[in-house]
PDB file of C-alpha atoms in Angstrom:
ATOM      1  CA  MET A   1       0.000   0.000   0.000  1.00 49.00           C
ATOM      2  CA  ILE A   2       1.416   3.394  -0.964  1.00 44.00           C
ATOM      3  CA  VAL A   3       1.240   5.998   1.756  1.00 47.00           C
ATOM      4  CA  PRO A   4       2.117   9.484   0.476  1.00 41.00           C
ATOM      5  CA  ARG A   5       3.598  11.799   3.031  1.00 40.00           C
ATOM      6  CA  PHE A   6       5.732  14.901   3.170  1.00 35.00           C
ATOM      7  CA  PHE A   7       9.348  14.151   3.813  1.00 34.00           C
ATOM      8  CA  LEU A   8      10.452  14.612   7.364  1.00 37.00           C
ATOM      9  CA  ALA A   9      13.639  16.416   8.153  1.00 35.00           C
ATOM     10  CA  ILE A  10      15.618  13.841  10.057  1.00 34.00           C
ATOM     11  CA  ALA A  11      18.970  13.283  11.564  1.00 34.00           C
ATOM     12  CA  LEU A  12      20.233  10.074  13.073  1.00 35.00           C
ATOM     13  CA  PRO A  13      21.025  10.704  16.702  1.00 36.00           C
ATOM     14  CA  VAL A  14      24.741  10.789  17.330  1.00 31.00           C
ATOM     15  CA  LEU A  15      24.973   9.746  20.917  1.00 32.00           C
ATOM     16  CA  ALA A  16      27.816   9.174  23.291  1.00 33.00           C
ATOM     17  CA  ALA A  17      29.395   5.743  23.266  1.00 35.00           C
ATOM     18  CA  ALA A  18      27.152   4.329  25.902  1.00 34.00           C
ATOM     19  CA  THR A  19      25.360   1.127  25.049  1.00 34.00           C
ATOM     20  CA  SER A  20      24.289  -1.764  27.211  1.00 34.00           C
ATOM     21  CA  VAL A  21      25.755  -5.158  26.547  1.00 34.00           C
ATOM     22  CA  LEU A  22      24.651  -8.696  27.056  1.00 38.00           C
ATOM     23  CA  ALA A  23      26.442 -10.475  29.853  1.00 35.00           C
ATOM     24  CA  VAL A  24      26.878 -13.712  27.876  1.00 37.00           C
ATOM     25  CA  PRO A  25      30.122 -13.903  25.837  1.00 37.00           C
ATOM     26  CA  ALA A  26      29.356 -13.858  22.129  1.00 42.00           C
ATOM     27  CA  LEU A  27      31.161 -13.211  18.868  1.00 42.00           C
ATOM     28  CA  ALA A  28      29.730 -12.256  15.493  1.00 43.00           C
ATOM     29  CA  GLN A  29      31.296 -11.157  12.229  1.00 45.00           C
ATOM     30  CA  ALA A  30      30.231  -9.681   8.897  1.00 47.00           C
ATOM     31  CA  GLY A  31      31.340 -12.811   7.073  1.00 56.00           C
ATOM     32  CA  ASP A  32      28.530 -14.676   8.822  1.00 78.00           C
ATOM     33  CA  LEU A  33      25.873 -12.572   7.067  1.00 93.00           C
ATOM     34  CA  LYS A  34      24.709 -12.357   3.447  1.00 94.00           C
ATOM     35  CA  GLY A  35      23.128  -8.986   4.004  1.00 97.00           C
ATOM     36  CA  VAL A  36      20.772  -6.796   6.017  1.00 98.00           C
ATOM     37  CA  VAL A  37      17.013  -6.744   5.401  1.00 98.00           C
ATOM     38  CA  GLU A  38      15.066  -3.927   7.082  1.00 98.00           C
ATOM     39  CA  LEU A  39      11.289  -4.303   6.948  1.00 98.00           C
ATOM     40  CA  PHE A  40       9.030  -1.273   7.388  1.00 98.00           C
ATOM     41  CA  THR A  41       5.678  -2.545   8.599  1.00 98.00           C
ATOM     42  CA  SER A  42       2.609  -1.739  10.676  1.00 98.00           C
ATOM     43  CA  GLN A  43       0.073  -3.643  12.744  1.00 98.00           C
ATOM     44  CA  GLY A  44      -2.585  -1.504  11.048  1.00 97.00           C
ATOM     45  CA  CYS A  45      -1.711  -2.542   7.489  1.00 97.00           C
ATOM     46  CA  SER A  46      -3.605  -5.524   6.059  1.00 97.00           C
ATOM     47  CA  SER A  47      -0.858  -6.172   3.486  1.00 97.00           C
ATOM     48  CA  CYS A  48       1.832  -6.512   6.159  1.00 98.00           C
ATOM     49  CA  PRO A  49       1.246  -9.892   7.877  1.00 98.00           C
ATOM     50  CA  PRO A  50       2.767 -11.896   4.972  1.00 98.00           C
ATOM     51  CA  ALA A  51       5.833  -9.628   5.124  1.00 98.00           C
ATOM     52  CA  ASP A  52       6.035 -10.027   8.900  1.00 98.00           C
ATOM     53  CA  ALA A  53       6.023 -13.803   8.346  1.00 98.00           C
ATOM     54  CA  GLU A  54       8.798 -13.486   5.753  1.00 98.00           C
ATOM     55  CA  LEU A  55      10.845 -11.359   8.163  1.00 98.00           C
ATOM     56  CA  ALA A  56      10.406 -14.072  10.802  1.00 98.00           C
ATOM     57  CA  ARG A  57      11.568 -16.700   8.312  1.00 98.00           C
ATOM     58  CA  LEU A  58      14.673 -14.637   7.538  1.00 97.00           C
ATOM     59  CA  ALA A  59      15.348 -14.164  11.239  1.00 96.00           C
ATOM     60  CA  ASP A  60      15.252 -17.945  11.724  1.00 96.00           C
ATOM     61  CA  GLN A  61      17.307 -18.560   8.580  1.00 93.00           C
ATOM     62  CA  GLY A  62      20.279 -17.002  10.335  1.00 90.00           C
ATOM     63  CA  ASP A  63      22.430 -15.806   7.432  1.00 94.00           C
ATOM     64  CA  VAL A  64      20.649 -12.446   7.122  1.00 97.00           C
ATOM     65  CA  LEU A  65      20.351  -9.696   9.710  1.00 98.00           C
ATOM     66  CA  ALA A  66      16.570  -9.207   9.665  1.00 98.00           C
ATOM     67  CA  LEU A  67      15.217  -6.087  11.398  1.00 98.00           C
ATOM     68  CA  SER A  68      11.647  -4.824  11.632  1.00 98.00           C
ATOM     69  CA  TYR A  69      10.693  -1.146  11.957  1.00 98.00           C
ATOM     70  CA  HIS A  70       7.089  -0.323  12.879  1.00 98.00           C
ATOM     71  CA  VAL A  71       6.031   3.003  11.368  1.00 98.00           C
ATOM     72  CA  ASP A  72       3.452   5.279  12.973  1.00 98.00           C
ATOM     73  CA  TYR A  73       1.578   6.725   9.962  1.00 97.00           C
ATOM     74  CA  TRP A  74      -1.024   3.925  10.045  1.00 97.00           C
ATOM     75  CA  ASN A  75      -1.999   4.681  13.634  1.00 97.00           C
ATOM     76  CA  TYR A  76      -4.848   6.984  12.660  1.00 92.00           C
ATOM     77  CA  ARG A  77      -6.744   4.075  11.016  1.00 89.00           C
ATOM     78  CA  GLY A  78      -8.308   2.875  14.272  1.00 90.00           C
ATOM     79  CA  TRP A  79      -5.381   1.016  15.839  1.00 95.00           C
ATOM     80  CA  SER A  80      -2.139   2.404  17.241  1.00 97.00           C
ATOM     81  CA  ASP A  81       0.702   0.001  16.520  1.00 98.00           C
ATOM     82  CA  THR A  82       2.090  -1.007  19.919  1.00 98.00           C
ATOM     83  CA  LEU A  83       5.637  -1.181  18.523  1.00 98.00           C
ATOM     84  CA  SER A  84       5.542   1.915  16.326  1.00 98.00           C
ATOM     85  CA  SER A  85       7.722   4.989  16.671  1.00 98.00           C
ATOM     86  CA  ALA A  86       8.333   8.267  14.910  1.00 98.00           C
ATOM     87  CA  ALA A  87      11.987   7.228  14.621  1.00 98.00           C
ATOM     88  CA  SER A  88      11.041   4.235  12.461  1.00 98.00           C
ATOM     89  CA  THR A  89       8.988   6.468  10.173  1.00 98.00           C
ATOM     90  CA  GLU A  90      11.853   8.957   9.971  1.00 98.00           C
ATOM     91  CA  ARG A  91      14.277   6.188   9.024  1.00 98.00           C
ATOM     92  CA  GLN A  92      11.994   5.036   6.208  1.00 98.00           C
ATOM     93  CA  TYR A  93      11.670   8.556   4.831  1.00 98.00           C
ATOM     94  CA  GLY A  94      15.420   8.925   5.076  1.00 98.00           C
ATOM     95  CA  TYR A  95      15.789   5.871   2.863  1.00 98.00           C
ATOM     96  CA  ALA A  96      13.251   7.393   0.467  1.00 98.00           C
ATOM     97  CA  ARG A  97      15.542  10.393   0.037  1.00 97.00           C
ATOM     98  CA  THR A  98      18.586   8.169  -0.403  1.00 97.00           C
ATOM     99  CA  LEU A  99      16.809   5.961  -2.969  1.00 97.00           C
ATOM    100  CA  ARG A 100      15.313   9.031  -4.708  1.00 96.00           C
ATOM    101  CA  ARG A 101      11.717   8.048  -4.030  1.00 96.00           C
ATOM    102  CA  LYS A 102       8.848  10.498  -3.554  1.00 93.00           C
ATOM    103  CA  ASN A 103       6.858   8.231  -1.268  1.00 94.00           C
ATOM    104  CA  VAL A 104       7.040   5.257   1.062  1.00 97.00           C
ATOM    105  CA  TYR A 105       4.903   2.175   1.474  1.00 98.00           C
ATOM    106  CA  THR A 106       4.287  -0.799   3.697  1.00 98.00           C
ATOM    107  CA  PRO A 107       5.443  -3.477   3.634  1.00 98.00           C
ATOM    108  CA  GLN A 108       8.771  -2.218   2.280  1.00 98.00           C
ATOM    109  CA  ALA A 109      12.008  -4.174   2.647  1.00 98.00           C
ATOM    110  CA  VAL A 110      15.209  -2.145   2.273  1.00 98.00           C
ATOM    111  CA  ILE A 111      18.190  -4.352   1.508  1.00 98.00           C
ATOM    112  CA  ASN A 112      21.725  -3.343   2.504  1.00 98.00           C
ATOM    113  CA  GLY A 113      20.496   0.267   2.431  1.00 98.00           C
ATOM    114  CA  ARG A 114      20.861   0.115  -1.371  1.00 98.00           C
ATOM    115  CA  ASP A 115      17.615  -1.219  -2.868  1.00 98.00           C
ATOM    116  CA  HIS A 116      14.037  -2.031  -1.893  1.00 98.00           C
ATOM    117  CA  VAL A 117      11.343  -4.589  -2.710  1.00 98.00           C
ATOM    118  CA  ASN A 118       7.945  -5.630  -1.398  1.00 98.00           C
ATOM    119  CA  GLY A 119       8.659  -7.129   2.000  1.00 98.00           C
ATOM    120  CA  ALA A 120       6.346 -10.098   1.397  1.00 98.00           C
ATOM    121  CA  ASN A 121       8.166 -11.190  -1.758  1.00 98.00           C
ATOM    122  CA  GLU A 122      10.594 -13.909  -0.684  1.00 98.00           C
ATOM    123  CA  THR A 123      11.925 -14.394  -4.216  1.00 98.00           C
ATOM    124  CA  ALA A 124      12.578 -10.680  -4.766  1.00 98.00           C
ATOM    125  CA  ILE A 125      14.404 -10.386  -1.451  1.00 98.00           C
ATOM    126  CA  ALA A 126      16.634 -13.378  -2.246  1.00 98.00           C
ATOM    127  CA  ARG A 127      17.358 -12.160  -5.765  1.00 98.00           C
ATOM    128  CA  THR A 128      18.222  -8.671  -4.551  1.00 98.00           C
ATOM    129  CA  LEU A 129      20.596 -10.023  -1.903  1.00 98.00           C
ATOM    130  CA  ASP A 130      22.310 -12.157  -4.557  1.00 97.00           C
ATOM    131  CA  LYS A 131      22.402  -9.301  -7.077  1.00 97.00           C
ATOM    132  CA  LEU A 132      23.986  -6.893  -4.609  1.00 97.00           C
ATOM    133  CA  SER A 133      26.581  -9.475  -3.580  1.00 95.00           C
ATOM    134  CA  ALA A 134      27.421 -10.154  -7.240  1.00 96.00           C
ATOM    135  CA  ILE A 135      28.145  -6.483  -7.958  1.00 96.00           C
ATOM    136  CA  GLY A 136      30.182  -5.930  -4.813  1.00 94.00           C
ATOM    137  CA  ALA A 137      27.370  -4.190  -2.928  1.00 95.00           C
ATOM    138  CA  GLY A 138      26.993  -6.779  -0.207  1.00 95.00           C
ATOM    139  CA  LEU A 139      28.587  -6.562   3.231  1.00 96.00           C
ATOM    140  CA  THR A 140      32.144  -5.772   2.197  1.00 95.00           C
ATOM    141  CA  VAL A 141      33.698  -4.640   5.497  1.00 97.00           C
ATOM    142  CA  ASP A 142      34.291  -7.084   8.329  1.00 96.00           C
ATOM    143  CA  VAL A 143      32.501  -6.205  11.549  1.00 96.00           C
ATOM    144  CA  SER A 144      33.016  -8.299  14.664  1.00 94.00           C
ATOM    145  CA  VAL A 145      31.387  -7.887  18.057  1.00 94.00           C
ATOM    146  CA  GLU A 146      32.296  -9.612  21.291  1.00 92.00           C
ATOM    147  CA  SER A 147      30.188  -9.331  24.423  1.00 86.00           C
ATOM    148  CA  THR A 148      31.588 -10.034  27.879  1.00 83.00           C
ATOM    149  CA  ASP A 149      30.744  -9.093  31.456  1.00 84.00           C
ATOM    150  CA  GLU A 150      32.896  -5.966  31.045  1.00 86.00           C
ATOM    151  CA  GLY A 151      31.122  -4.625  27.992  1.00 87.00           C
ATOM    152  CA  LEU A 152      31.056  -4.745  24.224  1.00 91.00           C
ATOM    153  CA  SER A 153      34.146  -4.899  21.990  1.00 94.00           C
ATOM    154  CA  ILE A 154      33.562  -3.860  18.375  1.00 95.00           C
ATOM    155  CA  THR A 155      36.146  -4.257  15.635  1.00 96.00           C
ATOM    156  CA  ILE A 156      35.647  -2.736  12.191  1.00 97.00           C
ATOM    157  CA  GLY A 157      38.046  -3.922   9.502  1.00 97.00           C
ATOM    158  CA  PRO A 158      39.718  -1.815   6.802  1.00 97.00           C
ATOM    159  CA  GLY A 159      37.958  -0.684   3.650  1.00 96.00           C
ATOM    160  CA  LYS A 160      37.054   2.365   1.606  1.00 94.00           C
ATOM    161  CA  GLY A 161      34.937   5.359   2.540  1.00 94.00           C
ATOM    162  CA  LYS A 162      33.466   6.759   5.724  1.00 97.00           C
ATOM    163  CA  ALA A 163      30.555   5.467   7.776  1.00 98.00           C
ATOM    164  CA  ASP A 164      28.858   5.569  11.158  1.00 98.00           C
ATOM    165  CA  ILE A 165      29.005   2.707  13.624  1.00 98.00           C
ATOM    166  CA  VAL A 166      25.397   2.233  14.751  1.00 97.00           C
ATOM    167  CA  ALA A 167      24.110   0.073  17.595  1.00 96.00           C
ATOM    168  CA  VAL A 168      20.597  -1.308  17.022  1.00 97.00           C
ATOM    169  CA  TYR A 169      18.517  -2.676  19.898  1.00 97.00           C
ATOM    170  CA  PHE A 170      15.641  -4.991  19.080  1.00 98.00           C
ATOM    171  CA  ASP A 171      13.227  -7.434  20.692  1.00 97.00           C
ATOM    172  CA  GLU A 172      13.526 -11.105  19.825  1.00 97.00           C
ATOM    173  CA  GLN A 173       9.742 -11.350  19.511  1.00 97.00           C
ATOM    174  CA  ASN A 174       6.484  -9.694  20.517  1.00 98.00           C
ATOM    175  CA  LYS A 175       3.074 -11.388  20.427  1.00 98.00           C
ATOM    176  CA  VAL A 176       0.356  -8.797  19.787  1.00 98.00           C
ATOM    177  CA  GLU A 177      -3.429  -9.181  19.828  1.00 98.00           C
ATOM    178  CA  ILE A 178      -4.756  -6.556  17.404  1.00 98.00           C
ATOM    179  CA  GLU A 179      -8.197  -5.345  18.452  1.00 96.00           C
ATOM    180  CA  ARG A 180      -9.073  -2.766  15.807  1.00 96.00           C
ATOM    181  CA  GLY A 181      -8.072  -1.567  12.359  1.00 95.00           C
ATOM    182  CA  GLU A 182      -7.429  -3.578   9.201  1.00 95.00           C
ATOM    183  CA  ASN A 183      -6.010  -6.562  11.118  1.00 97.00           C
ATOM    184  CA  ALA A 184      -8.647  -6.593  13.882  1.00 97.00           C
ATOM    185  CA  GLY A 185      -9.012  -9.981  15.537  1.00 97.00           C
ATOM    186  CA  ARG A 186      -5.594 -11.259  14.499  1.00 97.00           C
ATOM    187  CA  THR A 187      -2.799 -12.265  16.868  1.00 98.00           C
ATOM    188  CA  ILE A 188       0.610 -11.808  15.270  1.00 98.00           C
ATOM    189  CA  THR A 189       4.070 -12.613  16.591  1.00 98.00           C
ATOM    190  CA  TYR A 190       6.539  -9.973  15.421  1.00 98.00           C
ATOM    191  CA  ARG A 191      10.235 -10.725  15.234  1.00 98.00           C
ATOM    192  CA  HIS A 192      13.265  -8.465  15.650  1.00 98.00           C
ATOM    193  CA  SER A 193      11.311  -5.243  16.161  1.00 98.00           C
ATOM    194  CA  VAL A 194      13.755  -2.352  16.534  1.00 98.00           C
ATOM    195  CA  ARG A 195      13.164  -0.288  19.670  1.00 97.00           C
ATOM    196  CA  ASP A 196      16.189   2.003  19.726  1.00 97.00           C
ATOM    197  CA  MET A 197      19.294   2.978  17.751  1.00 97.00           C
ATOM    198  CA  GLU A 198      22.353   5.051  18.553  1.00 95.00           C
ATOM    199  CA  THR A 199      25.532   6.041  16.757  1.00 96.00           C
ATOM    200  CA  VAL A 200      28.488   4.925  18.870  1.00 95.00           C
ATOM    201  CA  GLY A 201      31.463   5.774  16.655  1.00 96.00           C
ATOM    202  CA  MET A 202      32.797   6.663  13.234  1.00 97.00           C
ATOM    203  CA  TRP A 203      34.899   4.781  10.667  1.00 98.00           C
ATOM    204  CA  ASN A 204      37.094   6.310   7.957  1.00 97.00           C
ATOM    205  CA  GLY A 205      38.409   3.240   6.166  1.00 97.00           C
ATOM    206  CA  GLN A 206      40.943   2.293   8.818  1.00 97.00           C
ATOM    207  CA  THR A 207      40.591  -0.515  11.358  1.00 97.00           C
ATOM    208  CA  VAL A 208      38.641   0.641  14.386  1.00 97.00           C
ATOM    209  CA  ASN A 209      38.577  -1.020  17.800  1.00 96.00           C
ATOM    210  CA  LEU A 210      35.809   0.337  19.992  1.00 94.00           C
ATOM    211  CA  LYS A 211      34.875  -0.645  23.523  1.00 93.00           C
ATOM    212  CA  LEU A 212      31.528   0.170  25.081  1.00 90.00           C
ATOM    213  CA  PRO A 213      30.939  -0.273  28.822  1.00 90.00           C
ATOM    214  CA  ALA A 214      28.423  -2.804  30.055  1.00 89.00           C
ATOM    215  CA  SER A 215      26.372   0.042  31.546  1.00 88.00           C
ATOM    216  CA  VAL A 216      25.415   1.084  28.031  1.00 86.00           C
ATOM    217  CA  ILE A 217      23.878  -2.259  27.086  1.00 84.00           C
ATOM    218  CA  SER A 218      22.188  -2.608  30.460  1.00 87.00           C
ATOM    219  CA  ALA A 219      20.143   0.467  29.515  1.00 90.00           C
ATOM    220  CA  HIS A 220      18.307  -1.828  27.072  1.00 90.00           C
ATOM    221  CA  PRO A 221      17.352  -4.785  29.276  1.00 88.00           C
ATOM    222  CA  GLY A 222      16.067  -7.902  27.591  1.00 90.00           C
ATOM    223  CA  ARG A 223      16.898  -6.671  24.105  1.00 92.00           C
ATOM    224  CA  ARG A 224      19.288  -7.996  21.512  1.00 94.00           C
ATOM    225  CA  CYS A 225      21.945  -5.862  19.885  1.00 94.00           C
ATOM    226  CA  ALA A 226      23.318  -5.602  16.353  1.00 96.00           C
ATOM    227  CA  ILE A 227      25.985  -3.330  14.888  1.00 97.00           C
ATOM    228  CA  LEU A 228      25.633  -1.634  11.503  1.00 98.00           C
ATOM    229  CA  LEU A 229      28.429   0.071   9.615  1.00 98.00           C
ATOM    230  CA  GLN A 230      26.343   2.507   7.607  1.00 98.00           C
ATOM    231  CA  VAL A 231      26.985   5.479   5.362  1.00 98.00           C
ATOM    232  CA  VAL A 232      24.937   8.462   6.537  1.00 97.00           C
ATOM    233  CA  SER A 233      24.380  11.614   4.478  1.00 96.00           C
ATOM    234  CA  PRO A 234      24.982  15.119   5.888  1.00 94.00           C
ATOM    235  CA  ASP A 235      21.226  15.508   6.456  1.00 94.00           C
ATOM    236  CA  GLY A 236      21.130  12.278   8.477  1.00 95.00           C
ATOM    237  CA  SER A 237      19.564  10.049   5.821  1.00 97.00           C
ATOM    238  CA  PRO A 238      20.682   6.408   6.089  1.00 98.00           C
ATOM    239  CA  GLY A 239      22.474   4.945   3.104  1.00 98.00           C
ATOM    240  CA  ARG A 240      24.643   1.979   2.157  1.00 98.00           C
ATOM    241  CA  ILE A 241      25.304  -0.647   4.825  1.00 98.00           C
ATOM    242  CA  LEU A 242      28.915  -1.767   4.437  1.00 98.00           C
ATOM    243  CA  GLY A 243      29.039  -4.318   7.237  1.00 97.00           C
ATOM    244  CA  ALA A 244      27.010  -5.736  10.088  1.00 97.00           C
ATOM    245  CA  ALA A 245      27.180  -8.123  13.004  1.00 96.00           C
ATOM    246  CA  ARG A 246      24.781  -9.253  15.697  1.00 92.00           C
ATOM    247  CA  ILE A 247      25.218 -10.539  19.213  1.00 84.00           C
TER     248      ILE A 247
END
């Protein structure tokens, strides 16, 4: 469904390097992932449940970092999405600027910050991931993350360009009973819904070793964490994702 809307002036928050970390040791690296799929969805959109199911399948598949962003522009249709945020809507409109689109829609899947397809189309998502990898637009920079009791250690490998190091906090799953709106009466389990993001560092093509104290991750109790190495325009619009890792 196409939802026209005026572009929002946005800027990704550049916050201090304070992020909370999981207490269980873990290690992840960009080489483990084929790509990043970001789904823009809403509990109030009748076209979205098949895309939510596809996002869940990708999350279980394991070789893709699958993230779900619940937008808030459907909330006026009789049901306020319990996971929605203005920040998710702003991120989608930022991608619209980057991809030179005049509008946004749900369900939209943005892949590696470089292309988009209908989020319910499993074949299109797979083909786009393969196409981007074939032309060198996959995850080309190694990102590794290690979590210990002391905090989070992030290593970004060498490469070309400049990018932000972004921590993404998301829920493993949320089961929601939708009472009104286009999906009234349905109970849907949402996977990997993003609840917060913060920029924790910058990368300029050289190897970066970054340590975040455990107090930062503890500010997001019960949530999982992923790291994106993402190009961000001067106006804050998100762009190409060069690398990623998850805890």
